[in-house]
Amino acid sequence: MADPEPQEDAAAPRCANPDCQVAVDGRCIEGFPDTAKCPQFGRIPIMPVAAAPGTDPTARNGVAMQASTTLSVDEADDVVKERPSRIIAIAGPQSAGKTSLIAGLYDLFQLGQVGKVAFAQSFSLHAFEQAAHYSRAASRRTTPNTPRTERGEVRFYHLELVDTDSGAMPSVLLGDRAGEEYLETRSNPLSAKEFPELRRADVLTLLVDGERLLDAGQRHNLRSEVRQTLHAFVEAGVVRPTQRLALVLTKLDVIRKASDGGQRTFQGFETLVVGLRTDYGSNFAAVENFQIAAQPSTDGAKSGENLDRLLAYWMAEPLRYHPGPIAYKVPEAERYFDRLKPAPKDVQ
Amino acid sequence: MSKHSVVAMGLPGSGKTTFLAALWHLVSEKEVPCKLTYVSLQTENIEHLHEIASQWRAAKKQERTAQGGDKLVSMILQAEGGDPQTVTFPDIAGEAFLQMWGVRECDETVAGWLKEPGVLLFIHADKVTVPKWVVEEKLLMEEMGIATEDEAEAEEVVDWSPNVAPTQVQLVDLLQSMQTEPLDVGPRRLAIILSAWDKAAGRGFSPEQYLARRMPLLDQFLKHGLCPDWETRIYGVSAQGGEYDDHMTKLPDAERLRDIDVPSQRISVVYAGAKSNDLTEPLQWLLT
């Protein structure tokens, strides 16, 4: 006997969205943790109308919207030409927290202004959301995570922000590149010349991985990596005296959880900052240091702790070269004939 | 007679169709005074209006508007002492807006409608997906003494898709799209409709305060990112007045609403501290 036709279980959960598998796995495709709150839940599925015979069901008559990704160097250039901007290079070895810093800052704007800075708009919302996703509860992870940046050309996350005090409204372009590429400049400083974000940066932000600085087995190597990376940038000539340098200790929450409350790590960072300031400070317009927890994994720090200070440093008016008028002096001609000038009009 | 169009935007389930159903009942039945009065109907989709208004009167939830089944309805409305105006109101499925955010594409017909100068943006006040963080939930569970699973033991991790983005991010992107090519048409009026306002009103906030607290990114965008030549108003609207029956369950709230003799009195519109039953109020502002 043939199997009977499967009957729809009237008691099974259903959803108006035919792509939702709530009846199978209990998960709402639109992300509602409580499926009953989803407006589509419990409704009859709306099935797409079958394509007419002879037509291509994939053909669409669509209008393309602007992309919502990170920007290429050329696209970032277009933004810079159009409006005041701040280019921020964020350098550091892999896992130092570059993407976490970017995602953590974006997530702060989800909750309101960051210090005196407000969100205006962004061309990179998809990219920000992807960077922030694995630290969000919607990912169903139990520990926060950030996607690794792949090797390749630098990409810029775009934010248009407002300084609510001054009214300045610059585009902020946050450069994101794989950490390994920055680390390799230690062996080949000239490779830093290929990184346009370094030459163009208003603020060079160098990250110091707090978790590694805490680790007795890694801290000396880490300090050496940071020093040598900065040395390579200076040697390659990609830093400018109008640039500001931000030295940023990351993962503050992990450091504070150490048995000594992170005292030795904070001292180690202090020593590193003093050394770098002494040796390389003259190459920059200013050097500041920060201790941050962009996306903490413990209760050792608040989410985004001290990012407001770092953002204020990034937002400061850039110290760019403003050419003045060139003094012009007419050379004294050797021949008397060449020294003749037109007669003033009133003499004629 | 002047012709104006208003486009209604909003994610799925944000209350666009319910608003249209209640509006049609309100202007056609003339049970309560309104800023705009109904003159006549100009539409090929009169059946659609009758159908959704009938569901509304019976206090039954509206079926979802199917994508591709977008309906364009036109009514001739008139303000007191003014000329009759044709108001065109496309009832677009919320999926069209999800597609704009997620796939970065918009149907050509919908794109045409989205170039209208008057925009109603619907947000279901009680169904806002807000961002929540792994670490906060973990700490909360620890505080409550609930053991958290290790990553390996945890349920399968959900990869990113545009649909999991917070409501405010999707709405900021939609509004950004409306002020950039190919949808940019210059100055517009934007009426934000916080629907199901009856559920949010109990918290004692004005619609502006509620939006600022619940969707701070959208609030910042409206203040700083929206083109300065756009004008914005935020309305709290309860077009249903309470919870309606779905096709499976009968609810006491729906029974209570059916008991109200004048169905138009189910409607409530809150703006600038004043409350009325007049759904034409935001329309009138968009049309002037």
XYZ file of C-alpha atoms in Angstrom:
636
model
C 0.000 0.000 0.000
C 1.287 3.430 -0.868
C 2.200 5.806 1.936
C -0.603 8.186 2.775
C -0.203 11.823 1.741
C 1.538 13.743 4.527
C -1.072 15.726 6.444
C -0.366 19.209 7.685
C -0.153 19.180 11.448
C -2.585 21.891 12.523
C -0.850 22.164 15.893
C 2.629 22.624 14.374
C 3.932 26.199 14.368
C 3.711 27.876 10.984
C 4.885 31.086 9.444
C 3.693 33.244 6.573
C 7.255 33.400 5.263
C 7.723 30.255 3.176
C 11.508 30.338 3.817
C 11.053 30.115 7.597
C 11.685 26.677 9.074
C 10.107 27.401 12.449
C 8.040 24.231 12.191
C 11.230 22.187 11.720
C 13.846 23.790 13.967
C 11.809 26.199 16.064
C 13.871 29.174 14.858
C 12.407 32.397 13.560
C 14.062 33.426 10.269
C 13.502 37.093 11.109
C 15.471 36.723 14.309
C 12.740 37.048 16.944
C 13.977 35.096 19.995
C 10.336 34.704 21.042
C 8.796 33.322 17.861
C 5.306 34.341 18.969
C 6.363 37.991 18.704
C 7.159 37.650 15.006
C 4.366 39.217 12.971
C 4.545 36.340 10.477
C 4.276 33.585 13.078
C 1.120 31.495 13.074
C -0.026 32.720 9.669
C -0.648 30.821 6.495
C 2.500 30.663 4.351
C 2.362 32.903 1.321
C 3.765 30.881 -1.531
C 5.450 32.691 -4.399
C 3.416 32.695 -7.582
C 4.798 30.165 -10.060
C 6.423 31.692 -13.122
C 4.410 31.576 -16.304
C 5.558 28.889 -18.742
C 8.338 30.095 -20.989
C 9.430 32.896 -18.654
C 12.697 33.051 -16.767
C 11.795 32.939 -13.067
C 15.167 34.444 -12.124
C 14.756 37.484 -14.361
C 14.139 40.605 -12.304
C 13.190 44.075 -13.224
C 15.051 45.649 -10.335
C 16.633 48.992 -9.560
C 19.982 48.712 -7.779
C 20.414 50.499 -4.452
C 23.783 51.889 -3.344
C 26.060 49.207 -1.920
C 26.469 49.035 1.840
C 29.952 47.603 2.162
C 33.414 48.794 3.108
C 34.985 51.213 0.623
C 37.924 50.605 -1.687
C 40.789 53.117 -1.787
C 39.242 54.821 -4.842
C 35.806 55.004 -3.228
C 37.351 56.408 -0.047
C 39.142 58.988 -2.235
C 35.789 60.076 -3.652
C 34.441 60.602 -0.130
C 37.521 62.625 0.862
C 37.169 64.863 -2.214
C 33.518 65.560 -1.449
C 33.579 66.473 2.212
C 35.789 67.020 5.272
C 37.125 63.704 6.440
C 39.323 61.921 8.938
C 41.338 58.966 7.717
C 42.200 56.585 10.504
C 44.755 53.796 10.000
C 44.370 51.042 12.584
C 47.522 48.937 12.651
C 48.488 46.018 14.824
C 49.280 42.333 14.627
C 46.525 39.787 14.067
C 44.087 39.338 16.986
C 45.141 42.672 18.491
C 41.524 43.792 18.201
C 41.366 45.963 15.055
C 37.991 44.720 13.809
C 36.689 44.531 17.402
C 37.558 48.199 17.803
C 35.615 49.079 14.642
C 32.625 46.881 15.571
C 32.684 48.025 19.212
C 32.552 51.675 18.191
C 29.673 51.014 15.786
C 27.781 49.144 18.510
C 28.109 52.109 20.874
C 26.219 54.254 18.361
C 23.408 51.668 18.514
C 22.859 52.893 22.066
C 23.294 56.635 21.576
C 25.917 59.327 21.180
C 29.522 58.455 21.965
C 30.667 61.306 24.185
C 29.885 64.438 22.196
C 29.851 62.617 18.883
C 26.604 61.559 17.174
C 25.984 59.216 14.256
C 24.746 60.813 11.039
C 24.974 58.099 8.395
C 27.106 55.298 7.001
C 27.744 53.758 3.599
C 29.007 50.584 5.306
C 26.048 49.381 7.380
C 26.166 45.812 6.031
C 29.895 45.597 6.721
C 29.512 46.985 10.253
C 26.690 44.565 10.972
C 28.785 41.635 9.781
C 31.727 42.735 11.909
C 29.472 43.078 14.973
C 27.375 39.941 14.425
C 29.364 37.345 16.364
C 29.389 39.496 19.479
C 25.607 39.844 19.299
C 23.147 37.464 20.927
C 21.484 36.892 17.517
C 24.548 34.814 16.521
C 23.772 32.380 19.395
C 27.453 32.276 20.310
C 28.313 31.949 23.972
C 31.537 33.959 23.677
C 31.907 37.078 21.545
C 34.002 36.829 18.439
C 34.993 38.980 15.469
C 35.610 37.817 11.911
C 39.267 37.826 10.806
C 40.265 40.336 8.177
C 41.564 38.536 5.099
C 44.788 39.540 3.381
C 44.399 41.936 0.492
C 43.815 45.576 -0.230
C 42.842 47.811 2.671
C 39.104 48.453 2.974
C 37.564 51.450 4.725
C 34.533 51.412 7.011
C 32.619 54.654 6.487
C 30.859 56.711 9.154
C 29.571 60.232 8.916
C 29.698 61.674 12.412
C 28.790 64.953 14.069
C 30.725 66.737 16.775
C 27.719 68.133 18.650
C 29.870 70.857 20.234
C 31.484 72.316 17.139
C 28.946 71.146 14.573
C 31.765 69.656 12.482
C 30.443 66.766 10.417
C 33.314 64.815 8.925
C 33.335 61.451 7.209
C 35.434 59.087 9.274
C 37.161 56.358 7.269
C 38.473 53.482 9.360
C 41.117 51.457 7.520
C 40.989 47.687 7.985
C 43.798 45.422 6.793
C 44.991 41.959 7.841
C 47.293 42.179 10.856
C 49.881 39.852 9.297
C 50.558 42.402 6.575
C 51.465 45.082 9.119
C 53.660 42.615 10.998
C 55.576 41.722 7.831
C 56.786 45.309 7.465
C 59.321 44.484 10.235
C 61.230 42.317 7.768
C 60.520 44.458 4.758
C 59.900 48.088 5.784
C 59.485 49.178 2.153
C 56.317 47.072 1.923
C 54.674 49.711 4.156
C 54.867 52.074 1.170
C 52.231 49.908 -0.485
C 49.754 50.633 2.316
C 47.942 53.819 1.242
C 46.084 54.115 4.558
C 49.376 54.797 6.386
C 50.508 57.648 4.160
C 47.035 59.199 4.070
C 46.139 58.749 7.743
C 45.276 61.714 9.935
C 45.660 59.463 12.945
C 47.846 56.369 12.976
C 46.363 54.082 15.601
C 48.737 51.364 16.779
C 47.128 48.595 18.821
C 48.875 46.767 21.649
C 47.190 43.448 22.411
C 46.420 43.576 26.153
C 45.952 39.828 26.440
C 49.435 39.136 25.057
C 50.987 41.887 27.145
C 49.521 40.133 30.173
C 51.096 36.825 29.181
C 54.601 36.478 30.655
C 55.646 34.275 27.738
C 54.547 36.744 25.074
C 54.883 40.229 26.501
C 58.533 40.835 25.520
C 57.917 39.684 21.969
C 54.813 41.820 21.753
C 56.641 44.965 22.853
C 59.339 44.225 20.308
C 56.752 43.698 17.542
C 55.074 47.025 18.288
C 58.376 48.914 18.396
C 59.704 47.306 15.211
C 56.441 47.851 13.333
C 56.464 51.556 14.171
C 60.162 51.714 13.286
C 59.403 50.137 9.892
C 56.682 52.734 9.208
C 59.085 55.563 10.054
C 61.908 54.006 8.026
C 59.616 53.536 5.020
C 58.757 57.237 5.226
C 55.016 56.630 5.415
C 54.460 58.755 8.520
C 54.119 62.535 8.251
C 54.807 65.229 10.852
C 51.168 66.352 10.547
C 49.907 62.936 11.677
C 48.839 62.100 15.204
C 49.784 58.803 16.790
C 47.424 56.879 19.103
C 48.953 54.029 21.111
C 46.059 51.845 22.230
C 46.115 49.081 24.816
C 43.237 46.705 24.004
C 41.287 44.075 26.018
C 41.209 46.102 29.204
C 38.653 43.702 30.712
C 41.037 40.735 30.485
C 43.925 42.729 31.990
C 41.853 43.842 34.987
C 40.973 40.222 35.732
C 44.656 39.328 36.292
C 45.709 38.326 39.818
C 47.528 41.654 40.333
C 44.629 43.620 38.835
C 46.781 44.115 35.736
C 49.295 46.314 37.526
C 52.345 44.791 35.826
C 50.679 44.979 32.412
C 49.707 48.616 32.830
C 53.302 49.398 33.883
C 54.607 47.487 30.882
C 52.372 49.541 28.595
C 53.507 52.770 30.282
C 57.141 51.821 29.696
C 56.411 50.993 26.061
C 54.618 54.333 25.537
C 57.476 56.304 27.126
C 60.026 54.510 24.914
C 58.046 55.016 21.712
C 57.375 58.652 22.543
C 61.094 59.252 23.137
C 62.261 57.501 19.987
C 59.517 58.332 17.501
C 57.514 61.222 19.034
C 59.291 63.812 16.886
C 57.891 62.151 13.751
C 54.317 62.976 14.786
C 52.339 66.096 15.647
C 51.067 64.444 18.832
C 51.267 61.112 20.634
C 48.495 59.952 22.991
C 47.841 56.646 24.693
C 44.516 54.946 25.462
C 43.324 51.851 27.301
C 40.164 50.381 25.831
C 37.726 47.479 25.972
C 35.953 47.557 22.602
C 34.051 44.281 22.936
C 34.818 42.822 26.349
C 34.338 39.104 26.892
C 34.137 39.427 30.692
C 32.665 41.842 33.231
C 36.123 43.394 33.726
C 35.171 46.443 31.691
C 32.159 48.149 30.204
C 31.428 47.566 26.512
C 33.264 50.201 24.544
C 35.048 51.571 27.620
C 37.195 54.631 26.783
C 36.255 54.537 23.092
C 34.721 58.000 23.570
C 38.202 59.421 24.345
C 39.786 57.660 21.390
C 36.992 58.827 19.082
C 37.416 62.444 20.260
C 41.138 62.146 19.353
C 40.222 60.795 15.913
C 37.659 63.557 15.367
C 40.048 66.437 16.165
C 40.704 68.844 13.282
C 43.382 67.196 11.141
C 46.765 68.879 10.946
C 47.085 68.836 7.206
C 49.542 70.832 5.147
C 47.868 74.046 4.029
C 49.983 75.727 1.336
C 50.307 79.522 1.715
C 50.891 82.033 -1.096
C 54.303 81.722 -2.746
C 56.420 84.880 -2.503
C 57.021 86.135 -6.009
C 59.865 88.473 -6.912
C 60.394 89.818 -10.401
C 64.010 89.137 -11.339
C 66.111 92.179 -12.263
C 66.669 92.039 -16.017
C 70.188 92.469 -17.296
C 69.308 94.547 -20.387
C 67.842 98.060 -20.032
C 65.333 97.250 -22.767
C 63.881 94.449 -20.662
C 63.506 96.822 -17.732
C 61.102 99.065 -19.668
C 57.591 99.108 -18.180
C 54.300 100.301 -19.702
C 53.688 103.966 -18.962
C 51.039 104.693 -16.316
C 47.718 105.658 -17.930
C 47.532 109.207 -16.510
C 50.886 110.083 -18.132
C 49.631 109.288 -21.625
C -8.022 69.093 -8.715
C -4.497 68.531 -7.470
C -2.924 65.111 -7.359
C -0.687 63.991 -4.531
C 0.855 60.721 -3.691
C 1.950 59.350 -0.406
C 4.121 56.294 -0.162
C 3.880 53.974 2.824
C 7.119 52.261 3.804
C 7.836 49.766 6.525
C 9.276 46.370 7.278
C 6.971 43.316 7.285
C 4.286 43.489 9.967
C 4.776 47.184 10.645
C 1.092 48.069 10.276
C 0.823 49.540 6.764
C -2.198 47.509 5.668
C -3.988 47.938 9.006
C -3.519 51.698 8.693
C -4.970 51.662 5.178
C -7.917 49.504 6.300
C -8.698 51.801 9.217
C -8.231 54.882 7.031
C -10.696 53.576 4.476
C -13.271 52.816 7.163
C -12.715 56.220 8.778
C -13.139 58.318 5.627
C -15.887 56.255 4.044
C -18.079 55.837 7.147
C -17.622 59.425 8.412
C -18.329 58.397 12.015
C -15.952 60.957 13.552
C -14.756 64.372 12.322
C -11.556 64.239 10.244
C -9.214 66.805 8.719
C -9.678 65.235 5.300
C -13.049 64.043 4.082
C -13.777 61.475 1.433
C -15.083 62.590 -1.926
C -14.758 59.529 -4.106
C -12.588 56.524 -4.803
C -10.374 56.121 -7.844
C -8.931 52.697 -7.815
C -8.785 49.412 -9.577
C -8.274 47.789 -6.217
C -11.538 48.649 -4.502
C -12.010 44.987 -3.641
C -8.726 45.060 -1.729
C -9.901 48.055 0.291
C -13.245 46.440 1.076
C -11.548 43.222 2.064
C -9.011 44.754 4.448
C -11.586 47.155 5.938
C -13.942 44.239 6.510
C -11.199 42.351 8.394
C -10.517 45.487 10.406
C -14.168 45.992 11.374
C -14.411 42.352 12.433
C -11.279 42.897 14.590
C -9.326 40.234 12.705
C -5.621 40.500 11.897
C -4.749 41.387 8.308
C -3.142 38.754 6.110
C 0.339 39.706 4.962
C 0.594 41.657 1.746
C 2.283 39.275 -0.667
C 5.302 40.644 -2.511
C 4.340 41.138 -6.131
C 0.753 41.638 -4.981
C 1.350 45.302 -4.122
C -1.853 47.291 -4.442
C -2.202 50.893 -5.520
C -5.271 52.643 -4.168
C -6.333 56.209 -4.877
C -8.928 58.225 -3.006
C -10.116 61.744 -3.590
C -9.967 63.538 -0.247
C -10.733 67.113 0.590
C -9.716 69.379 3.458
C -12.286 71.855 4.785
C -12.332 74.804 2.417
C -9.701 73.204 0.205
C -9.708 71.658 -3.241
C -10.272 67.926 -3.671
C -6.962 66.057 -3.840
C -6.284 62.648 -5.252
C -4.301 60.714 -2.716
C -2.518 57.668 -4.041
C -1.441 55.174 -1.447
C 0.459 52.087 -2.598
C 0.109 49.130 -0.243
C 3.577 47.613 -0.647
C 4.595 44.324 0.959
C 7.220 44.767 3.687
C 9.397 42.219 1.896
C 10.065 44.844 -0.785
C 11.824 46.912 1.886
C 13.653 43.893 3.302
C 14.904 43.298 -0.239
C 16.134 46.881 -0.505
C 18.117 46.464 2.700
C 19.303 42.926 2.176
C 19.720 42.429 -1.576
C 20.251 46.128 -2.416
C 17.599 45.956 -5.081
C 14.135 47.345 -5.531
C 11.377 46.472 -7.963
C 11.103 49.118 -10.687
C 7.425 49.861 -9.971
C 8.058 50.154 -6.238
C 11.055 52.419 -6.968
C 8.699 54.683 -8.927
C 6.314 54.901 -5.967
C 9.201 55.607 -3.609
C 9.917 58.871 -5.415
C 6.808 60.509 -3.977
C 7.387 63.613 -1.850
C 5.218 62.410 1.052
C 6.512 59.432 3.016
C 4.772 57.469 5.762
C 7.286 55.272 7.547
C 5.650 52.600 9.702
C 7.382 51.096 12.723
C 5.587 48.557 14.906
C 6.285 50.059 18.330
C 6.007 46.688 20.068
C 8.073 44.632 17.618
C 11.369 46.459 17.456
C 14.354 44.103 17.279
C 17.001 45.733 19.445
C 20.655 44.662 19.482
C 21.632 42.399 22.377
C 25.141 41.293 23.165
C 26.544 37.846 23.918
C 28.498 39.027 26.940
C 25.514 40.808 28.501
C 23.299 37.750 28.139
C 26.072 35.518 29.501
C 26.584 37.735 32.562
C 22.844 37.933 33.127
C 22.551 34.155 33.032
C 25.469 33.813 35.445
C 23.803 36.311 37.791
C 20.639 34.250 37.663
C 22.627 31.101 38.358
C 21.934 29.549 34.971
C 24.932 27.659 33.605
C 26.025 28.761 30.141
C 26.975 26.169 27.583
C 30.469 25.900 26.173
C 30.775 26.942 22.542
C 31.092 23.316 21.466
C 27.959 22.329 23.353
C 25.980 25.354 22.291
C 23.385 25.269 19.596
C 24.584 25.825 16.097
C 25.938 29.333 15.619
C 23.747 31.470 13.361
C 25.697 33.122 10.561
C 25.036 36.694 9.576
C 22.235 37.541 7.214
C 20.712 40.974 6.614
C 17.464 39.890 8.308
C 19.127 39.590 11.730
C 20.130 43.270 11.739
C 18.390 45.438 14.353
C 15.224 47.210 13.177
C 16.791 50.658 13.567
C 19.726 49.762 11.292
C 17.384 48.560 8.543
C 15.281 51.718 8.840
C 18.323 54.025 8.756
C 19.436 52.258 5.581
C 15.973 52.624 3.999
C 15.906 56.345 4.710
C 19.485 56.748 3.466
C 18.401 55.027 0.240
C 15.523 57.507 -0.089
C 17.944 60.432 -0.095
C 20.537 58.976 -2.467
C 20.450 57.958 -6.113
C 18.363 56.446 -7.646
C 15.550 57.398 -5.219
C 16.627 60.916 -4.281
C 14.029 63.510 -5.314
C 15.015 66.403 -3.059
C 12.955 67.767 -0.164
C 10.311 65.480 1.272
C 8.002 65.262 4.241
C 8.398 62.216 6.434
C 5.677 61.121 8.873
C 6.937 58.362 11.132
C 4.041 56.235 12.336
C 4.753 54.301 15.518
C 1.997 51.739 15.089
C 0.450 49.676 17.920
C 0.998 52.793 20.026
C -1.559 51.484 22.574
C 1.074 48.925 23.627
C 3.857 51.493 23.999
C 1.826 54.375 25.432
C 1.661 52.786 28.887
C 5.326 53.590 29.404
C 4.465 57.276 29.553
C 6.716 58.528 26.776
C 5.801 60.780 23.885
C 6.332 59.229 20.421
C 9.592 61.261 20.047
C 10.883 60.130 23.451
C 9.919 56.537 22.735
C 11.765 56.528 19.408
C 14.860 58.125 20.985
C 14.961 55.517 23.767
C 14.079 52.449 21.752
C 15.943 53.283 18.527
C 18.796 55.669 19.396
C 20.662 55.098 16.112
C 17.549 56.039 14.108
C 17.030 59.037 16.376
C 20.611 60.238 15.740
C 20.132 59.724 12.005
C 16.887 61.732 11.978
C 18.606 64.594 13.815
C 21.908 64.642 11.943
C 21.835 62.389 8.874
C 18.555 63.237 7.223
C 18.807 65.903 4.511
C 18.143 69.281 6.170
C 15.426 70.061 3.642
C 13.350 67.066 4.778
C 10.680 67.734 7.408
C 9.820 65.080 9.966
C 6.973 64.403 12.378
C 6.568 61.419 14.669
C 3.055 60.104 15.387
C 1.938 57.411 17.789
C -0.888 55.562 16.034
C -3.122 52.769 17.181
C -5.173 51.901 14.115
C -6.546 48.724 15.710
C -7.014 49.892 19.287
C -5.861 46.574 20.702
C -5.096 42.944 19.916
C -7.094 41.442 17.035
C -8.042 37.796 16.510
C -5.787 35.755 14.290
C -7.223 32.880 12.278
C -6.529 30.417 15.102
C -7.359 32.302 18.273
C -10.169 34.508 19.469
C -8.990 37.140 21.914
C -10.945 38.959 24.644
C -9.351 42.229 23.521
C -10.833 41.777 20.038
C -14.222 41.069 21.626
C -13.945 44.314 23.613
C -13.157 46.253 20.428
C -16.067 44.702 18.532
C -18.302 45.906 21.372
C -17.457 49.537 20.671
C -20.441 50.896 18.768
C -18.486 53.333 16.651
C -15.536 51.395 15.169
C -13.688 54.633 14.272
C -13.327 55.224 18.010
C -10.917 52.267 18.202
C -8.407 54.483 16.410
C -6.058 56.737 18.290
C -3.502 59.196 16.918
C -1.047 60.948 19.235
C 0.945 63.943 18.064
C 2.449 66.902 19.937
C 0.662 65.996 23.170
C -2.793 65.863 21.534
C -4.868 62.734 20.949
C -7.554 62.167 18.313
C -9.224 59.443 16.220
C -8.125 61.147 13.020
C -5.836 59.031 10.840
C -6.020 61.668 8.115
C -3.971 64.046 10.310
C -0.548 62.794 9.139
C -1.858 62.565 5.559
C -3.061 66.146 5.641
C 0.369 67.295 6.821
C 2.098 65.296 4.085
C -0.185 66.760 1.439
C 0.225 70.436 2.375
